[in-house]
XYZ file of C-alpha atoms in Angstrom:
521
model
C 117.116 144.610 0.042
C 115.796 142.706 2.923
C 116.915 142.902 6.338
C 117.997 139.495 6.247
C 120.224 139.918 2.986
C 122.025 142.986 4.711
C 122.749 140.698 7.737
C 123.966 137.836 5.569
C 126.291 140.508 3.772
C 127.681 141.933 6.860
C 128.330 138.460 8.104
C 130.007 137.233 5.192
C 132.291 140.336 4.834
C 133.396 139.869 8.531
C 133.789 136.239 7.679
C 136.059 136.845 4.700
C 138.187 139.570 6.889
C 138.804 137.371 9.637
C 139.550 134.385 7.532
C 142.206 136.474 5.400
C 143.407 137.669 8.572
C 143.771 134.196 9.774
C 146.239 133.214 7.191
C 148.039 136.270 7.056
C 148.887 136.821 10.680
C 149.958 133.107 10.667
C 152.400 133.887 7.694
C 153.706 136.979 9.624
C 153.735 135.900 13.269
C 155.589 132.396 12.135
C 159.020 134.060 11.353
C 158.956 136.091 14.740
C 158.791 132.632 16.683
C 161.271 130.690 14.785
C 164.236 131.164 17.227
C 162.098 130.157 20.195
C 161.010 127.069 18.239
C 164.628 126.199 17.620
C 165.416 126.593 21.388
C 162.573 124.817 22.574
C 162.717 121.760 20.019
C 166.524 121.746 19.787
C 166.352 122.375 16.235
C 168.610 124.122 13.776
C 168.129 126.221 10.433
C 166.755 123.322 8.453
C 163.762 122.909 10.903
C 163.107 126.732 10.990
C 163.161 126.519 7.202
C 160.638 123.709 7.374
C 158.310 125.288 9.419
C 157.698 128.309 6.785
C 158.493 126.070 3.600
C 155.882 123.065 4.546
C 153.298 125.698 4.762
C 154.241 127.505 1.545
C 154.494 124.171 0.101
C 151.111 123.155 0.682
C 149.423 126.543 -0.022
C 151.255 127.195 -3.170
C 150.794 123.683 -4.914
C 147.367 123.504 -3.787
C 146.134 126.926 -4.285
C 144.318 126.660 -7.716
C 142.740 123.271 -6.842
C 141.313 125.074 -3.943
C 139.562 127.557 -5.987
C 138.478 124.726 -8.173
C 137.059 122.696 -5.337
C 134.813 126.127 -4.440
C 133.679 126.307 -7.930
C 132.933 122.584 -8.258
C 131.464 121.677 -4.701
C 129.923 124.838 -3.303
C 132.064 127.586 -2.295
C 130.368 128.095 1.150
C 131.024 124.502 2.139
C 134.540 124.532 0.829
C 135.035 127.792 2.669
C 133.742 126.601 6.015
C 135.695 123.448 5.818
C 139.021 125.166 5.034
C 138.583 127.335 8.203
C 137.736 124.741 10.356
C 140.454 122.412 9.042
C 143.077 125.549 9.540
C 141.976 125.829 13.234
C 142.296 122.196 13.880
C 145.883 121.974 12.170
C 146.898 125.161 14.092
C 145.905 123.304 17.403
C 147.950 120.493 16.328
C 150.994 122.513 15.655
C 150.553 124.376 19.119
C 150.614 120.908 20.802
C 153.561 119.331 18.586
C 156.145 117.653 20.749
C 158.512 117.142 18.170
C 160.026 118.861 15.050
C 158.669 116.246 12.344
C 155.097 116.694 14.149
C 155.175 120.407 13.990
C 156.300 120.320 10.267
C 153.596 117.830 9.304
C 150.962 120.180 11.139
C 152.349 123.194 8.964
C 151.818 121.077 5.829
C 148.136 120.619 7.003
C 147.707 124.144 7.940
C 149.136 125.019 4.402
C 146.630 122.528 2.571
C 143.570 124.142 4.558
C 144.976 127.619 3.805
C 144.529 126.813 0.058
C 140.884 126.230 0.462
C 140.459 129.600 2.590
C 142.619 132.123 0.548
C 140.574 131.748 -2.903
C 137.351 131.240 -0.933
C 137.307 134.761 0.640
C 137.303 136.539 -2.501
C 135.162 134.301 -4.229
C 132.337 134.750 -1.550
C 132.654 138.597 -1.791
C 132.262 138.573 -5.631
C 129.022 136.332 -5.264
C 127.436 137.997 -2.249
C 127.828 141.600 -3.359
C 127.028 143.459 -6.699
C 128.237 146.595 -8.449
C 129.408 149.495 -6.237
C 128.510 147.426 -3.068
C 131.241 144.864 -4.306
C 133.863 147.404 -4.733
C 133.333 148.740 -1.372
C 133.394 145.337 0.149
C 136.675 144.298 -1.526
C 138.132 147.702 -0.235
C 136.800 146.800 3.361
C 138.240 143.511 3.095
C 141.526 144.532 1.833
C 142.129 147.315 4.285
C 141.081 145.574 7.354
C 142.839 142.198 6.836
C 145.890 144.352 5.796
C 145.780 145.618 9.236
C 145.594 142.595 10.696
C 148.680 141.455 8.816
C 150.664 144.412 10.228
C 149.673 143.339 13.708
C 150.983 140.065 13.218
C 154.532 140.173 13.953
C 154.144 142.497 16.821
C 151.302 140.244 18.230
C 153.242 137.467 17.512
C 156.539 138.681 19.529
C 154.305 139.796 22.496
C 152.861 136.263 22.490
C 156.280 134.761 22.323
C 157.713 137.052 24.930
C 154.854 136.752 27.422
C 154.049 132.923 27.109
C 155.918 130.747 24.098
C 156.081 130.119 20.341
C 152.967 127.803 21.043
C 150.810 130.749 21.870
C 151.138 132.046 18.399
C 149.453 129.007 17.055
C 146.933 128.442 19.855
C 145.822 131.999 19.483
C 144.619 131.152 16.208
C 142.350 128.257 17.125
C 139.495 130.778 18.720
C 140.125 132.939 15.767
C 138.955 130.112 13.610
C 136.102 129.143 15.355
C 134.834 132.788 15.465
C 135.540 132.760 11.643
C 133.537 129.576 11.004
C 130.467 130.664 13.251
C 130.385 134.063 10.997
C 130.554 131.915 7.939
C 127.830 129.688 9.157
C 125.836 132.547 9.758
C 126.323 134.028 6.330
C 125.757 130.874 4.222
C 122.561 131.142 2.297
C 119.978 128.768 3.338
C 119.218 125.899 0.942
C 121.649 127.358 -1.620
C 124.092 125.693 -3.444
C 126.732 128.093 -4.948
C 128.834 126.145 -7.516
C 129.604 126.847 -11.205
C 129.854 122.896 -12.149
C 132.943 121.635 -13.917
C 135.328 118.896 -12.668
C 138.614 119.139 -10.501
C 141.997 118.528 -12.112
C 143.139 115.936 -9.336
C 145.763 114.651 -11.761
C 147.149 117.945 -11.830
C 147.042 118.735 -8.187
C 148.733 115.389 -7.481
C 151.603 116.058 -9.507
C 151.738 119.783 -8.603
C 152.632 118.960 -4.906
C 155.814 116.772 -5.871
C 156.881 119.331 -8.636
C 157.120 121.713 -5.974
C 158.101 119.602 -2.919
C 160.910 117.599 -4.742
C 163.274 120.341 -5.403
C 162.254 122.114 -2.062
C 162.934 118.969 -0.143
C 166.311 118.607 -1.929
C 167.405 122.193 -1.423
C 166.760 121.979 2.337
C 168.135 118.611 3.352
C 171.166 118.786 0.868
C 173.063 121.120 2.771
C 172.541 119.411 6.076
C 172.804 115.713 5.056
C 174.840 116.095 2.043
C 173.580 116.501 -1.728
C 174.793 112.874 -2.755
C 172.375 111.182 -0.334
C 170.001 108.770 -2.020
C 166.842 111.022 -0.538
C 168.018 114.108 -1.861
C 168.873 112.734 -5.334
C 165.532 110.852 -5.219
C 163.867 114.279 -4.576
C 165.380 115.943 -7.221
C 164.364 113.053 -9.739
C 160.821 112.907 -8.614
C 160.505 116.455 -8.720
C 161.935 116.662 -12.311
C 159.656 113.744 -13.291
C 156.493 115.504 -11.752
C 157.249 118.838 -13.455
C 157.626 116.935 -16.914
C 154.447 115.033 -16.230
C 152.459 118.101 -15.025
C 153.151 119.963 -18.237
C 152.151 117.028 -20.339
C 149.001 116.520 -18.542
C 147.981 120.356 -18.384
C 148.035 120.421 -22.145
C 145.771 117.306 -22.681
C 142.985 117.781 -19.628
C 139.881 119.763 -20.752
C 139.650 121.444 -17.292
C 143.439 122.434 -16.290
C 144.589 123.972 -13.113
C 146.800 126.019 -15.089
C 145.491 127.052 -18.714
C 148.164 126.519 -21.261
C 146.959 129.792 -22.987
C 147.909 131.794 -20.137
C 151.656 130.753 -20.599
C 151.701 131.679 -24.358
C 150.968 135.216 -23.440
C 154.784 136.748 -23.278
C 153.648 139.675 -21.009
C 151.839 137.373 -18.695
C 154.901 134.935 -18.393
C 157.452 137.601 -18.346
C 155.161 139.359 -15.370
C 155.129 135.902 -13.381
C 159.101 135.512 -13.400
C 159.178 139.117 -12.056
C 156.917 138.004 -9.456
C 158.673 134.683 -8.692
C 161.870 136.538 -7.976
C 160.641 139.480 -6.227
C 158.633 137.631 -3.850
C 161.603 135.392 -3.310
C 163.816 138.098 -2.292
C 160.962 140.224 -0.350
C 159.879 137.307 1.876
C 163.446 135.743 2.482
C 164.429 139.381 3.376
C 162.090 139.385 6.372
C 162.813 135.660 7.328
C 166.356 136.208 7.656
C 166.397 139.766 9.260
C 163.991 138.453 11.918
C 166.222 135.505 12.520
C 169.224 137.977 12.714
C 167.640 140.503 14.991
C 166.881 137.869 17.549
C 169.593 135.299 17.422
C 172.596 137.624 16.542
C 171.637 141.071 17.890
C 169.664 139.988 20.716
C 166.589 141.804 20.516
C 163.397 140.420 21.905
C 160.700 138.856 19.688
C 158.341 141.846 20.078
C 161.026 144.312 18.643
C 161.932 142.117 15.865
C 158.234 141.676 14.831
C 157.975 145.442 15.054
C 160.588 145.851 12.687
C 159.246 142.938 10.317
C 155.651 145.020 10.217
C 157.288 148.371 9.208
C 157.400 147.385 5.306
C 153.700 146.088 5.338
C 152.636 149.432 7.151
C 154.337 151.507 4.483
C 152.898 149.380 1.625
C 149.256 149.824 2.993
C 149.980 153.580 3.668
C 151.089 154.223 -0.130
C 149.978 151.522 -2.422
C 146.692 153.230 -3.285
C 148.680 156.346 -4.152
C 151.118 154.705 -6.245
C 148.197 152.401 -8.021
C 146.515 155.794 -9.117
C 149.693 156.760 -10.344
C 150.525 153.695 -12.353
C 146.729 153.946 -13.509
C 147.751 157.368 -15.100
C 151.331 156.864 -16.322
C 151.446 153.148 -16.847
C 152.366 150.341 -14.652
C 155.691 148.967 -16.377
C 158.141 151.780 -14.784
C 156.561 151.525 -11.414
C 156.920 147.813 -11.291
C 160.847 148.017 -12.245
C 161.418 151.195 -10.042
C 159.651 149.595 -7.073
C 161.785 146.387 -7.530
C 165.056 149.003 -7.540
C 163.938 150.809 -4.767
C 163.137 147.507 -2.626
C 166.689 146.103 -3.507
C 168.205 149.237 -2.264
C 166.174 149.025 0.986
C 167.376 145.256 1.376
C 170.838 146.409 0.663
C 170.856 149.067 3.401
C 171.074 145.758 5.724
C 174.618 145.595 4.708
C 175.284 148.407 7.424
C 174.302 146.158 10.355
C 176.792 144.606 12.716
C 176.033 142.600 16.052
C 174.611 145.537 17.505
C 172.103 146.444 14.575
C 170.674 149.763 15.998
C 167.077 149.899 15.202
C 166.518 153.496 14.847
C 169.626 154.254 12.800
C 170.249 150.862 10.881
C 167.217 148.945 10.771
C 164.597 151.439 10.152
C 165.720 153.193 7.185
C 166.278 149.919 5.298
C 162.831 148.347 6.157
C 161.305 151.990 5.187
C 162.735 152.120 2.029
C 161.832 148.337 1.536
C 158.273 149.249 2.302
C 158.503 152.051 -0.037
C 159.622 149.705 -3.071
C 156.763 147.409 -2.354
C 153.912 150.051 -2.329
C 155.635 151.413 -5.560
C 155.145 147.683 -7.424
C 152.430 145.420 -5.638
C 149.384 147.250 -7.128
C 150.696 147.936 -10.639
C 152.169 144.331 -11.000
C 148.776 142.833 -9.841
C 146.740 144.904 -11.991
C 149.100 144.148 -14.943
C 148.884 140.711 -14.539
C 145.061 140.614 -14.888
C 145.116 143.162 -17.677
C 147.554 140.957 -19.602
C 145.440 137.735 -19.413
C 143.334 136.813 -22.478
C 139.491 137.565 -22.119
C 137.775 135.135 -19.763
C 140.948 134.158 -17.872
C 141.483 137.283 -15.633
C 140.409 135.291 -12.528
C 142.714 132.187 -13.633
C 145.324 134.706 -14.227
C 145.239 136.092 -10.644
C 145.219 132.713 -9.187
C 148.284 131.877 -10.991
C 149.972 134.823 -10.178
C 149.127 134.215 -6.507
C 150.489 130.594 -6.326
C 153.805 131.761 -8.102
C 154.070 134.444 -5.299
C 153.920 131.812 -2.796
C 155.992 129.355 -4.631
C 158.644 132.176 -5.092
C 158.541 133.072 -1.492
C 159.086 129.433 -0.588
C 162.055 129.084 -3.280
C 163.832 132.143 -2.376
C 163.774 131.292 1.269
C 165.282 128.063 0.776
C 167.892 129.089 -1.746
C 169.286 131.659 0.496
C 169.305 129.058 2.988
C 171.607 127.043 1.047
C 174.024 130.187 0.912
C 173.608 130.678 4.893
C 174.450 127.151 5.757
C 177.386 127.268 3.146
C 178.918 130.512 4.353
C 178.377 130.057 8.189
C 180.945 127.221 8.620
C 183.594 129.095 6.327
C 182.894 132.413 8.390
C 183.707 130.218 11.534
C 187.186 129.350 9.947
C 190.097 131.173 11.589
C 188.249 132.393 14.686
C 190.337 130.098 16.976
C 187.444 127.881 18.077
C 187.749 124.316 19.227
C 186.521 122.061 16.462
C 183.676 120.439 18.835
C 182.273 123.932 19.309
C 182.346 124.477 15.356
C 180.886 121.304 14.836
C 178.008 122.160 17.288
C 177.661 125.444 15.686
C 177.602 125.227 12.152
C 174.023 123.653 12.197
C 172.431 126.805 13.926
C 173.739 129.787 11.816
C 173.199 133.358 12.599
C 173.191 132.163 16.563
C 175.317 133.816 18.738
C 174.785 131.970 22.057
C 177.614 129.440 22.778
C 176.756 125.824 22.479
C 176.226 123.710 25.699
C 179.375 122.448 27.332
C 181.388 125.590 26.424
C 183.580 126.450 29.645
C 182.703 129.385 31.431
C 186.250 130.838 30.714
C 185.698 130.779 26.957
C 182.107 132.089 26.974
C 182.928 135.367 25.877
C 185.447 134.525 23.006
C 183.126 132.117 21.672
C 180.030 134.391 21.526
C 182.027 136.976 20.094
C 183.224 134.589 17.323
C 180.018 133.291 16.653
C 178.511 136.760 16.363
C 181.141 137.976 14.074
C 180.633 134.963 11.868
C 176.670 135.251 11.885
C 177.328 139.296 10.657
C 179.430 137.956 7.758
C 176.874 135.320 7.027
C 173.922 137.647 7.291
C 175.827 140.227 4.979
C 175.970 137.262 2.465
C 172.435 136.627 2.597
C 171.661 140.220 2.073
C 173.542 140.342 -0.750
C 171.971 137.351 -2.581
C 168.519 138.864 -1.641
C 169.327 142.393 -2.976
C 170.814 140.677 -5.953
C 167.450 138.952 -6.541
C 165.561 142.321 -6.196
C 168.022 143.836 -8.595
C 167.300 141.023 -11.212
C 163.587 141.591 -11.109
C 164.206 145.123 -11.524
C 166.231 144.544 -14.654
C 163.923 142.217 -16.244
C 161.080 144.794 -15.213
C 163.079 147.442 -17.151
C 163.720 145.279 -20.299
C 159.882 144.481 -20.319
C 159.059 148.060 -20.010
C 161.501 149.066 -22.867
C 160.724 146.175 -25.204
C 156.834 146.071 -24.767
C 154.062 148.825 -25.214
C 151.983 149.928 -22.672
C 149.241 147.249 -22.181
C 145.671 148.011 -22.223
C 144.133 148.883 -18.695
C 141.130 146.410 -17.940
C 141.806 146.214 -14.049
C 142.807 149.577 -12.251
C 145.872 149.218 -10.036
C 144.155 151.895 -7.475
C 141.256 149.512 -6.850
C 143.295 146.146 -7.087
C 142.091 143.330 -4.920
C 145.146 143.535 -2.773
C 147.740 141.569 -5.072
C 149.032 138.080 -3.631
C 148.666 139.192 -0.106
C 144.835 138.300 -0.529
C 144.626 136.044 -3.446
C 141.929 136.143 -6.209
C 139.672 134.070 -8.083
C 138.163 133.185 -11.431
C 134.792 135.265 -10.747
C 136.953 138.402 -11.238
C 136.063 137.391 -15.177
């Protein structure tokens, strides 16, 4: 191997680690920044949801087309374009003067991430061969995983020291450095593409198919379910779903190969993925909000609590993956979902104090153990369930399902939070004006502006108690989702034979945390 080739491989690996770290850190830092965003922009829960949902909406609905663009138009160029766009959109978010512009910037960030996420593994699989590829994937998974662990803590420190804007501003130079490594690693004169065509019609239908229901679920509780915009969004989403299903059966190059959905094991595993990630991501979202807005912890402390499950996942995932390879993955998937549910439900012990060591830490440790049990076996089983030649497409679909599940879970639990908080305020002897002001900002214990000093303590205690009750409602719903996934996993384990193993769980590419690509085939 020539020195130039070795240098190119090193630059390519660093570029892939940094690009995955960009997207992963953004996802982990954002929840920590949400309370400061709400305070700065005078926003409520709906805007906080949109900050997360806009990113996941664009990423989840465009992830498959991002991989196809790399195949058709040269993966290096698409990888570089996505990284540059991610940095530029992060700058727009950091400078956003209003909530609508902030949400628009997050949409652009998600679209850029849809080019970056599949590009990283695609570059690794085409740059390295044989054992070198396995080692490169292991290094990529480990280093980018460590950056994701650091994300909540780094985000908390930035919010404490500067503001929420520093969270997104910090991503800009990181994207610039990543782009530099990509440009240095790009083979000279080479055009790495596989031909074919991009399913643009499918991509255009996928965005409203996901976005229409999400818009209705977020705006419905705030503006009313009968408003024309909400009803229209639901109708448009339903029509787009029907149109997407019709189109994907007929196009020769579909985003979603229909053959995959005809495999019962694959469909069941993706239902489990949808529910699990909806539960697990929404758990982190609302726990971080509760710890800061109700319990009064600083962003750095809340970020540290959010990082613990990912730490446990990275520490134990390979070990559980090896056990799943030895004994079969099905019971590890079901058992991991059950353990994760138990960890989530331990949060029912919280009160307005929410002691980090005795209450929060046991919950997030058990939660992380459940994740470690199930993520690697779930990923490997999804790949093994796919027909020959479709493993890469299967992993891409599973990745998109995980993102969409995260989005739908966060939004669906938000409906319960929005509905239960006003009910929790009833009977607490609060002035109607205070109730009207407070009900748009659930899980916030700070009295609204204008409350007389003599009533501040009473209002704060009432809002705190209502927030605790509301958080318990959310925890119960989230734990119920994880239990549902466990029940489906048990049913699948009992009712099916052990699948053939084509991909080892102990050496998987990191699951939905990192993404995958059709070059796995």
